[in-house]
Coordinates of N, CA and C in Angstrom, one line a residue:
Chain A
N980 N 110.5 148.0 172.2 CA 110.6 148.3 170.8 C 112.0 148.5 170.5
A981 N 112.8 147.4 170.6 CA 114.2 147.5 170.4 C 114.5 147.8 168.9
G982 N 115.5 148.6 168.7 CA 115.9 148.9 167.3 C 116.9 147.8 166.8
V983 N 117.7 148.2 165.9 CA 118.7 147.3 165.4 C 119.8 147.2 166.4
M984 N 120.1 146.0 166.8 CA 121.1 145.7 167.9 C 122.4 145.2 167.3
Q985 N 123.5 145.9 167.6 CA 124.8 145.4 167.1 C 125.7 145.2 168.3
N986 N 126.5 144.1 168.3 CA 127.5 143.9 169.3 C 128.7 143.1 168.7
P987 N 129.8 143.3 169.2 CA 130.2 144.3 170.2 C 130.2 145.7 169.7
R988 N 130.1 146.7 170.5 CA 130.2 148.1 170.1 C 131.7 148.4 169.7
H989 N 132.6 147.9 170.5 CA 134.0 148.1 170.2 C 134.7 146.7 170.3
L990 N 135.6 146.6 169.3 CA 136.3 145.3 169.3 C 137.8 145.6 168.9
V991 N 138.7 145.1 169.6 CA 140.1 145.3 169.3 C 140.7 143.9 169.0
R992 N 141.4 143.8 167.9 CA 142.0 142.6 167.5 C 143.4 142.8 167.0
R993 N 144.3 141.8 167.2 CA 145.6 141.9 166.6 C 145.6 141.4 165.2
R994 N 146.6 141.8 164.4 CA 146.7 141.3 163.1 C 146.7 139.8 163.0
G995 N 145.9 139.2 162.1 CA 145.9 137.8 162.0 C 144.7 137.1 162.8
Q996 N 144.1 137.8 163.7 CA 143.0 137.2 164.5 C 141.7 137.4 163.7
E997 N 140.7 136.8 164.2 CA 139.4 136.8 163.6 C 138.5 137.8 164.3
A998 N 137.6 138.5 163.6 CA 136.6 139.4 164.1 C 135.2 138.9 163.7
R999 N 134.3 138.9 164.7 CA 132.9 138.5 164.5 C 132.0 139.6 165.0
L1000 N 131.2 140.1 164.1 CA 130.3 141.2 164.4 C 128.9 140.7 164.2
R1001 N 128.1 141.0 165.2 CA 126.7 140.5 165.2 C 125.7 141.6 165.1
C1002 N 124.6 141.2 164.4 CA 123.5 142.2 164.2 C 122.1 141.5 164.3
S1003 N 121.3 142.0 165.1 CA 119.9 141.6 165.2 C 119.0 142.7 164.6
P1004 N 118.2 142.4 163.6 CA 117.4 143.4 163.0 C 116.3 143.8 163.9
M1005 N 115.6 144.9 163.5 CA 114.4 145.4 164.2 C 113.4 144.3 164.1
K1006 N 112.5 144.3 165.1 CA 111.4 143.3 165.1 C 110.5 143.6 163.9
G1007 N 110.2 142.5 163.2 CA 109.4 142.6 162.0 C 110.2 142.9 160.7
H1008 N 111.5 143.1 160.8 CA 112.4 143.4 159.7 C 113.0 142.0 159.2
S1009 N 113.0 141.8 157.9 CA 113.6 140.6 157.5 C 114.8 140.7 156.6
H1010 N 115.2 142.0 156.3 CA 116.3 142.3 155.5 C 117.4 142.9 156.3
V1011 N 118.7 142.4 156.1 CA 119.8 143.0 156.8 C 120.9 143.4 155.8
Y1012 N 121.5 144.5 156.1 CA 122.5 145.1 155.3 C 123.7 145.4 156.2
W1013 N 124.9 145.2 155.6 CA 126.2 145.6 156.3 C 126.9 146.6 155.4
Y1014 N 127.3 147.7 156.1 CA 128.1 148.8 155.5 C 129.4 149.0 156.3
R1015 N 130.4 149.4 155.7 CA 131.7 149.8 156.3 C 131.9 151.2 156.1
Q1016 N 132.4 151.9 157.2 CA 132.7 153.3 157.1 C 134.1 153.6 157.7
L1017 N 135.0 154.0 156.8 CA 136.3 154.4 157.2 C 136.2 155.9 157.7
P1018 N 137.1 156.3 158.6 CA 137.1 157.7 159.1 C 137.0 158.7 158.0
E1019 N 136.1 159.7 158.2 CA 135.9 160.8 157.3 C 135.4 160.3 155.9
E1020 N 134.8 159.1 155.8 CA 134.3 158.7 154.6 C 132.9 158.3 154.7
G1021 N 132.3 158.0 153.5 CA 130.9 157.6 153.5 C 130.7 156.1 153.8
L1022 N 129.5 155.6 153.7 CA 129.2 154.3 154.0 C 129.4 153.5 152.7
K1023 N 130.1 152.4 152.8 CA 130.4 151.5 151.6 C 129.6 150.2 151.8
F1024 N 128.7 150.0 150.8 CA 127.9 148.8 150.9 C 128.7 147.5 150.8
M1025 N 128.4 146.6 151.7 CA 129.1 145.3 151.7 C 128.3 144.2 151.2
V1026 N 127.1 143.9 151.9 CA 126.3 142.8 151.6 C 124.9 143.0 152.1
Y1027 N 124.0 142.3 151.4 CA 122.5 142.4 151.8 C 122.1 140.9 151.9
L1028 N 121.4 140.7 153.0 CA 120.9 139.3 153.3 C 119.5 139.3 153.8
Q1029 N 118.8 138.2 153.4 CA 117.6 137.8 154.1 C 117.9 136.5 154.9
K1030 N 116.9 136.0 155.6 CA 117.1 134.8 156.4 C 117.6 133.7 155.5
E1031 N 118.8 133.1 155.8 CA 119.4 132.0 155.1 C 119.8 132.3 153.7
N1032 N 119.7 133.5 153.2 CA 120.1 133.8 151.9 C 120.9 135.1 151.8
I1033 N 122.0 135.0 151.0 CA 122.8 136.2 150.6 C 122.2 136.7 149.3
I1034 N 121.7 137.9 149.3 CA 121.0 138.4 148.1 C 122.0 139.2 147.2
D1035 N 122.9 139.9 147.8 CA 123.8 140.7 147.1 C 125.1 140.9 147.9
E1036 N 126.2 140.4 147.5 CA 127.4 140.5 148.2 C 128.5 141.2 147.4
S1037 N 128.0 142.1 146.5 CA 128.9 142.7 145.5 C 129.9 143.6 146.2
G1038 N 129.7 144.1 147.4 CA 130.6 145.0 148.1 C 131.5 144.3 149.0
M1039 N 131.5 143.0 149.1 CA 132.3 142.2 150.0 C 133.7 142.0 149.4
P1040 N 134.8 142.2 150.1 CA 136.1 141.8 149.6 C 136.1 140.3 149.3
K1041 N 136.8 139.9 148.3 CA 136.8 138.5 147.8 C 137.3 137.5 148.8
E1042 N 138.3 138.0 149.6 CA 138.9 137.1 150.6 C 138.7 137.6 152.0
R1043 N 138.7 136.7 152.9 CA 138.7 136.9 154.4 C 137.3 137.4 155.0
F1044 N 136.4 137.9 154.1 CA 135.2 138.4 154.6 C 134.0 137.5 154.3
S1045 N 133.1 137.2 155.2 CA 132.0 136.4 154.9 C 130.8 136.9 155.8
A1046 N 129.6 136.7 155.4 CA 128.4 137.1 156.1 C 127.4 136.0 156.1
E1047 N 126.6 135.9 157.1 CA 125.5 135.0 157.2 C 124.4 135.5 158.0
F1048 N 123.2 135.0 157.7 CA 122.0 135.4 158.5 C 121.2 134.1 158.6
P1049 N 121.5 133.4 159.7 CA 120.9 132.0 159.8 C 119.4 132.1 160.2
K1050 N 118.7 131.0 160.1 CA 117.3 131.0 160.4 C 117.0 131.4 161.8
E1051 N 117.9 131.0 162.7 CA 117.7 131.5 164.1 C 119.0 132.3 164.5
G1052 N 118.8 133.3 165.1 CA 119.9 134.1 165.6 C 120.3 135.3 164.7
P1053 N 121.3 136.0 165.2 CA 121.6 137.3 164.5 C 122.4 137.0 163.2
S1054 N 122.5 138.1 162.4 CA 123.4 138.1 161.3 C 124.8 138.3 161.8
I1055 N 125.7 137.6 161.1 CA 127.1 137.7 161.5 C 128.0 138.1 160.4
L1056 N 128.8 139.1 160.6 CA 129.9 139.5 159.6 C 131.2 139.0 160.2
R1057 N 131.9 138.2 159.4 CA 133.1 137.5 159.9 C 134.3 138.0 159.1
I1058 N 135.3 138.4 159.8 CA 136.5 138.9 159.1 C 137.7 138.0 159.6
Q1059 N 138.2 137.2 158.7 CA 139.3 136.4 159.1 C 140.7 137.1 158.9
Q1060 N 141.7 136.7 159.7 CA 143.0 137.2 159.5 C 143.0 138.7 159.3
V1061 N 142.5 139.4 160.3 CA 142.4 140.8 160.1 C 143.7 141.5 159.9
V1062 N 143.6 142.6 159.1 CA 144.8 143.5 158.9 C 144.4 144.9 159.3
R1063 N 145.4 145.8 159.4 CA 145.1 147.1 159.9 C 144.1 147.9 159.1
G1064 N 144.1 147.6 157.8 CA 143.2 148.3 156.9 C 141.7 147.9 157.2
D1065 N 141.5 146.9 158.0 CA 140.1 146.5 158.3 C 139.5 147.4 159.4
S1066 N 140.4 148.2 160.1 CA 139.9 149.0 161.1 C 138.9 150.0 160.6
A1067 N 137.7 150.0 161.1 CA 136.6 150.8 160.6 C 135.4 150.7 161.5
A1068 N 134.4 151.4 161.2 CA 133.1 151.2 161.8 C 132.3 150.4 160.9
Y1069 N 131.7 149.4 161.4 CA 130.8 148.5 160.6 C 129.4 148.7 161.1
F1070 N 128.6 149.2 160.2 CA 127.2 149.4 160.5 C 126.3 148.3 159.9
C1071 N 125.3 147.9 160.7 CA 124.3 147.0 160.2 C 123.0 147.8 160.1
A1072 N 122.2 147.5 159.1 CA 120.9 148.2 158.9 C 119.9 147.1 158.6
S1073 N 118.6 147.4 158.9 CA 117.6 146.5 158.6 C 116.4 147.2 158.0
S1074 N 115.6 146.5 157.3 CA 114.4 147.1 156.6 C 113.3 146.0 156.6
P1075 N 112.1 146.4 156.5 CA 111.0 145.5 156.4 C 110.9 144.9 155.0
R1076 N 110.2 143.8 154.9 CA 110.1 143.2 153.6 C 109.0 144.0 152.8
I1077 N 109.3 144.3 151.5 CA 108.2 144.9 150.7 C 108.0 144.0 149.5
S1078 N 106.9 144.2 148.9 CA 106.5 143.3 147.8 C 107.2 143.8 146.5
W1079 N 107.4 143.0 145.6 CA 108.1 143.4 144.3 C 107.4 144.5 143.6
K1080 N 106.1 144.5 143.7 CA 105.4 145.6 143.0 C 105.7 147.0 143.6
D1081 N 105.9 147.0 144.9 CA 106.3 148.2 145.6 C 107.7 148.7 145.2
T1082 N 108.5 147.8 144.7 CA 109.9 148.2 144.4 C 109.9 149.1 143.2
K1083 N 108.9 149.0 142.4 CA 108.9 149.9 141.2 C 108.7 151.3 141.5
S1084 N 108.0 151.6 142.6 CA 107.8 153.0 143.0 C 108.8 153.4 144.1
S1085 N 109.3 152.5 144.9 CA 110.2 152.9 146.0 C 111.6 152.5 145.7
G1086 N 111.9 151.5 144.9 CA 113.3 151.2 144.5 C 114.1 150.6 145.6
A1087 N 114.0 151.1 146.8 CA 114.8 150.5 147.9 C 114.1 150.8 149.2
N1088 N 114.4 150.0 150.1 CA 113.8 150.1 151.4 C 114.5 151.2 152.2
V1089 N 113.7 151.8 153.1 CA 114.3 152.7 154.1 C 115.0 151.9 155.1
L1090 N 116.2 152.4 155.4 CA 117.1 151.6 156.3 C 117.1 152.2 157.7
T1091 N 117.1 151.3 158.7 CA 117.2 151.7 160.1 C 118.6 151.1 160.6
F1092 N 119.4 152.0 161.0 CA 120.8 151.5 161.4 C 121.0 151.2 162.8
G1093 N 121.9 150.3 163.1 CA 122.3 150.0 164.4 C 123.4 151.0 164.8
A1094 N 123.8 150.9 166.1 CA 124.8 151.9 166.6 C 126.2 151.7 166.0
G1095 N 126.4 150.5 165.4 CA 127.7 150.3 164.8 C 128.7 149.5 165.7
S1096 N 129.6 148.8 165.0 CA 130.7 148.1 165.7 C 132.0 148.7 165.2
R1097 N 132.8 149.2 166.2 CA 134.0 149.8 165.8 C 135.2 148.9 166.0
L1098 N 135.8 148.4 164.9 CA 136.9 147.5 164.9 C 138.2 148.2 164.8
T1099 N 139.1 147.9 165.8 CA 140.4 148.4 165.8 C 141.4 147.2 165.7
V1100 N 142.2 147.3 164.7 CA 143.2 146.2 164.5 C 144.6 146.8 164.8
L1101 N 145.2 146.1 165.8 CA 146.5 146.6 166.3 C 147.7 146.0 165.4
Chain B
Q673 N 130.6 151.5 137.7 CA 130.3 151.6 139.1 C 129.3 152.7 139.3
K674 N 128.2 152.3 139.9 CA 127.1 153.3 140.2 C 127.5 154.1 141.4
E675 N 127.4 155.4 141.2 CA 127.9 156.3 142.3 C 126.9 157.4 142.7
V676 N 127.1 157.8 143.9 CA 126.4 159.0 144.4 C 127.5 160.0 144.8
E677 N 127.4 161.2 144.3 CA 128.5 162.2 144.5 C 128.0 163.3 145.3
Q678 N 128.8 163.7 146.3 CA 128.4 164.9 147.1 C 129.7 165.7 147.4
N679 N 129.5 167.0 147.5 CA 130.6 167.9 147.9 C 130.9 167.6 149.4
S680 N 132.1 167.3 149.7 CA 132.4 166.9 151.1 C 132.4 168.0 152.1
G681 N 132.4 169.3 151.6 CA 132.3 170.4 152.5 C 133.7 170.7 153.1
P682 N 133.7 171.3 154.3 CA 132.5 171.6 155.1 C 131.7 172.8 154.6
L683 N 130.4 172.8 154.8 CA 129.5 173.9 154.5 C 129.2 174.6 155.8
S684 N 129.5 175.9 155.8 CA 129.3 176.6 157.1 C 128.2 177.7 156.8
V685 N 127.2 177.7 157.6 CA 126.1 178.7 157.5 C 125.8 179.3 158.9
P686 N 125.4 180.5 158.9 CA 125.0 181.1 160.2 C 123.7 180.6 160.7
E687 N 123.5 180.6 162.0 CA 122.2 180.2 162.6 C 121.1 181.0 162.0
G688 N 120.0 180.3 161.6 CA 118.9 181.0 161.0 C 118.9 181.0 159.5
A689 N 120.0 180.7 158.9 CA 120.1 180.7 157.4 C 119.6 179.4 156.8
I690 N 119.5 179.4 155.5 CA 119.2 178.2 154.8 C 120.4 177.5 154.4
A691 N 120.5 176.2 154.7 CA 121.6 175.4 154.3 C 121.2 174.6 153.1
S692 N 122.0 174.6 152.0 CA 121.6 173.8 150.8 C 122.7 172.8 150.5
L693 N 122.2 171.5 150.5 CA 123.1 170.4 150.3 C 122.7 169.7 149.0
N694 N 123.7 169.4 148.2 CA 123.5 168.9 146.8 C 124.1 167.5 146.6
C695 N 123.6 166.8 145.6 CA 124.0 165.4 145.4 C 123.6 165.1 143.9
T696 N 124.5 164.3 143.3 CA 124.2 163.8 142.0 C 124.4 162.3 142.0
Y697 N 123.7 161.6 141.1 CA 123.9 160.2 141.0 C 124.0 159.7 139.6
S698 N 124.6 158.6 139.4 CA 125.0 158.1 138.1 C 124.0 157.1 137.5
D699 N 123.3 156.4 138.4 CA 122.4 155.3 137.9 C 121.0 155.9 137.5
R700 N 120.8 155.9 136.2 CA 119.5 156.5 135.8 C 118.3 155.6 136.2
G701 N 118.6 154.3 136.6 CA 117.6 153.4 137.0 C 117.2 153.6 138.5
S702 N 117.9 154.4 139.2 CA 117.6 154.7 140.6 C 116.2 155.3 140.7
Q703 N 115.4 154.8 141.7 CA 114.0 155.3 141.8 C 113.7 155.9 143.1
S704 N 114.6 155.8 144.1 CA 114.4 156.2 145.4 C 115.6 156.9 146.0
F705 N 115.4 158.0 146.7 CA 116.5 158.8 147.2 C 116.3 159.2 148.6
F706 N 117.4 159.2 149.4 CA 117.3 159.4 150.8 C 118.3 160.4 151.3
W707 N 118.0 161.1 152.3 CA 119.0 161.9 153.1 C 119.0 161.4 154.5
Y708 N 120.2 161.1 154.9 CA 120.5 160.6 156.3 C 121.4 161.6 157.0
R709 N 121.2 161.8 158.2 CA 122.0 162.7 159.0 C 122.9 161.8 160.0
Q710 N 124.1 162.1 160.1 CA 125.0 161.4 161.0 C 125.8 162.3 161.8
Y711 N 125.6 162.3 163.1 CA 126.4 163.0 164.1 C 127.7 162.3 164.3
S712 N 128.7 163.0 164.7 CA 130.0 162.4 164.8 C 130.0 161.3 165.8
G713 N 130.5 160.1 165.4 CA 130.5 159.0 166.3 C 129.2 158.2 166.4
K714 N 128.2 158.6 165.7 CA 126.9 158.0 165.8 C 126.5 157.3 164.5
S715 N 125.4 156.7 164.5 CA 124.9 156.0 163.3 C 124.0 156.9 162.5
P716 N 123.9 156.7 161.2 CA 123.0 157.5 160.3 C 121.6 157.3 160.7
E717 N 120.8 158.4 160.6 CA 119.4 158.4 160.8 C 118.7 159.1 159.6
L718 N 117.6 158.5 159.2 CA 116.9 159.0 158.1 C 116.2 160.3 158.4
I719 N 116.4 161.3 157.4 CA 115.7 162.6 157.5 C 114.6 162.6 156.5
M720 N 114.9 162.3 155.3 CA 113.9 162.5 154.2 C 114.1 161.3 153.2
S721 N 113.0 161.0 152.6 CA 113.0 160.1 151.4 C 112.2 160.7 150.3
I722 N 112.6 160.5 149.1 CA 111.9 161.1 148.0 C 111.9 160.2 146.8
Y723 N 110.8 160.0 146.1 CA 110.7 159.1 145.1 C 110.3 159.7 143.7
S724 N 109.6 160.9 143.8 CA 109.1 161.5 142.6 C 109.8 162.8 142.3
N725 N 109.8 163.2 141.1 CA 110.3 164.6 140.7 C 109.6 165.7 141.5
G726 N 110.3 166.7 141.9 CA 109.7 167.8 142.6 C 110.2 168.0 144.0
D727 N 109.4 168.7 144.8 CA 109.8 169.0 146.1 C 109.0 168.2 147.1
K728 N 109.6 167.9 148.2 CA 108.9 167.2 149.4 C 109.4 167.9 150.6
E729 N 108.4 168.4 151.4 CA 108.7 169.2 152.6 C 108.3 168.4 153.8
D730 N 109.1 168.6 154.8 CA 108.8 168.0 156.1 C 109.4 168.9 157.2
G731 N 108.6 169.8 157.8 CA 109.1 170.7 158.8 C 110.1 171.7 158.2
R732 N 111.3 171.7 158.7 CA 112.3 172.7 158.2 C 113.1 172.1 157.0
F733 N 112.8 170.9 156.7 CA 113.5 170.2 155.6 C 112.7 170.1 154.3
T734 N 113.4 170.4 153.2 CA 112.8 170.2 151.9 C 113.8 169.4 151.0
A735 N 113.3 168.3 150.5 CA 114.1 167.5 149.5 C 113.6 167.8 148.1
Q736 N 114.5 167.9 147.2 CA 114.2 168.2 145.8 C 114.8 167.1 144.9
L737 N 114.1 166.6 144.0 CA 114.6 165.6 143.1 C 114.3 166.0 141.6
N738 N 115.3 165.9 140.8 CA 115.3 166.1 139.4 C 115.9 164.9 138.7
K739 N 115.1 164.0 138.2 CA 115.6 162.8 137.6 C 116.2 163.0 136.3
A740 N 115.7 164.0 135.6 CA 116.4 164.3 134.2 C 117.8 164.8 134.4
S741 N 118.0 165.5 135.5 CA 119.4 166.0 135.7 C 120.2 165.1 136.7
Q742 N 119.5 164.1 137.2 CA 120.1 163.1 138.1 C 120.7 163.9 139.3
Y743 N 119.8 164.7 139.9 CA 120.2 165.6 141.0 C 119.2 165.6 142.1
V744 N 119.8 165.6 143.3 CA 119.0 165.6 144.5 C 119.5 166.6 145.5
S745 N 118.6 167.3 146.2 CA 119.1 168.3 147.1 C 118.3 168.3 148.4
L746 N 118.9 168.9 149.4 CA 118.2 169.0 150.7 C 118.4 170.5 151.2
L747 N 117.3 171.1 151.5 CA 117.3 172.4 152.0 C 116.9 172.4 153.5
I748 N 117.7 173.0 154.3 CA 117.4 173.1 155.7 C 117.1 174.6 156.1
R749 N 115.9 174.9 156.4 CA 115.5 176.3 156.7 C 115.8 176.6 158.2
D750 N 116.0 177.8 158.5 CA 116.2 178.2 159.9 C 117.2 177.3 160.6
S751 N 118.4 177.2 160.0 CA 119.4 176.2 160.5 C 119.7 176.5 161.9
Q752 N 119.9 175.5 162.7 CA 120.2 175.5 164.1 C 121.6 174.9 164.3
P753 N 122.3 175.3 165.4 CA 123.5 174.6 165.7 C 123.4 173.1 165.9
S754 N 122.2 172.6 166.3 CA 122.0 171.2 166.4 C 121.9 170.5 165.1
D755 N 121.8 171.2 164.0 CA 121.8 170.6 162.7 C 123.2 170.3 162.2
S756 N 124.2 170.8 162.9 CA 125.6 170.5 162.6 C 125.9 169.0 162.6
A757 N 126.2 168.5 161.4 CA 126.4 167.0 161.3 C 126.8 166.7 159.9
T758 N 127.0 165.5 159.6 CA 127.3 165.1 158.2 C 126.0 164.6 157.6
Y759 N 125.7 165.0 156.4 CA 124.5 164.7 155.7 C 124.9 163.7 154.5
L760 N 124.3 162.5 154.6 CA 124.6 161.5 153.6 C 123.4 161.4 152.6
C761 N 123.7 161.6 151.3 CA 122.8 161.4 150.3 C 122.9 159.9 149.9
A762 N 121.7 159.3 149.6 CA 121.7 157.9 149.2 C 120.7 157.6 148.1
G763 N 121.1 156.7 147.2 CA 120.2 156.3 146.1 C 119.9 154.8 146.1
G764 N 118.6 154.5 145.9 CA 118.3 153.1 145.8 C 118.4 152.5 144.4
T765 N 119.3 151.5 144.3 CA 119.5 150.9 143.0 C 118.6 149.7 142.9
G766 N 118.7 149.0 141.8 CA 117.9 147.8 141.6 C 118.2 146.7 142.6
G767 N 117.3 146.0 143.1 CA 117.6 144.9 144.0 C 117.7 145.3 145.4
F768 N 117.2 146.4 145.8 CA 117.1 146.9 147.2 C 118.4 147.4 147.7
K769 N 119.5 147.4 146.9 CA 120.8 148.0 147.4 C 120.7 149.5 147.5
T770 N 121.2 150.1 148.5 CA 121.3 151.5 148.7 C 122.7 152.0 148.7
I771 N 123.0 152.9 147.8 CA 124.4 153.4 147.7 C 124.5 154.8 148.3
F772 N 125.5 155.0 149.1 CA 125.6 156.3 149.8 C 126.7 157.1 149.2
G773 N 126.5 158.5 149.3 CA 127.6 159.4 149.0 C 128.5 159.5 150.1
A774 N 129.6 160.2 149.9 CA 130.6 160.4 151.0 C 130.2 161.3 152.1
G775 N 129.1 162.1 151.9 CA 128.6 162.9 152.9 C 129.1 164.4 152.8
T776 N 128.3 165.3 153.2 CA 128.7 166.7 153.3 C 128.6 167.1 154.8
R777 N 129.7 167.7 155.3 CA 129.7 168.2 156.7 C 129.2 169.6 156.7
L778 N 128.2 169.7 157.6 CA 127.5 171.0 157.8 C 127.9 171.6 159.2
F779 N 128.3 172.8 159.2 CA 128.5 173.5 160.5 C 127.5 174.7 160.5
V780 N 126.7 174.8 161.5 CA 125.8 175.9 161.7 C 126.4 176.8 162.9
K781 N 126.8 178.0 162.6 CA 127.4 178.8 163.6 C 126.4 179.6 164.4
A782 N 126.5 179.5 165.7 CA 125.6 180.3 166.6 C 125.9 181.8 166.6

């Protein structure tokens, strides 16, 4: 009964390199969310995906950041040409699919979080 | 910008006391609210969800929602040192997106 799996747990990159963070949702979950957390701050929404679809990427920086959730394999958050300000914990969460009629009462899915990937940019 | 606001604390209470955590939100369209607990260096875990006005109790935890005032709270009764953590308030906006507050740090003194 594996939960949300994220890897790597820790990643060190030099400025200008690329960082790839992976997330496999819980079994039976079809929705994936990425959040960024800076030290002593809350979780900032980045992107919400379903298989092969980006549903909401309103929290993603316009440049250097991209996300995908292919038909096969984990969701990937990709950061190109990393800068020191990208150093943060990146959390992935997943939720089960709910019907549209249920959204009227629930509004949003309950999220199950992975352990996070901590990116350090030197 | 739709926001969830929390007092960052720290909130310090003695063991056995009631800890009261508060949160306000700006999006009147939000219909679901959550409290997550996050220990230092760990990932958030769900404590409570609440969708209707009023109180919802689960063990030592009670969530309260007042949609007219756009206010959510969490009460922790008989606080224990193990409750020391950051508590994140979150609101569900349209389209499944969940917005988190910055969190309130709680310290329970033994």
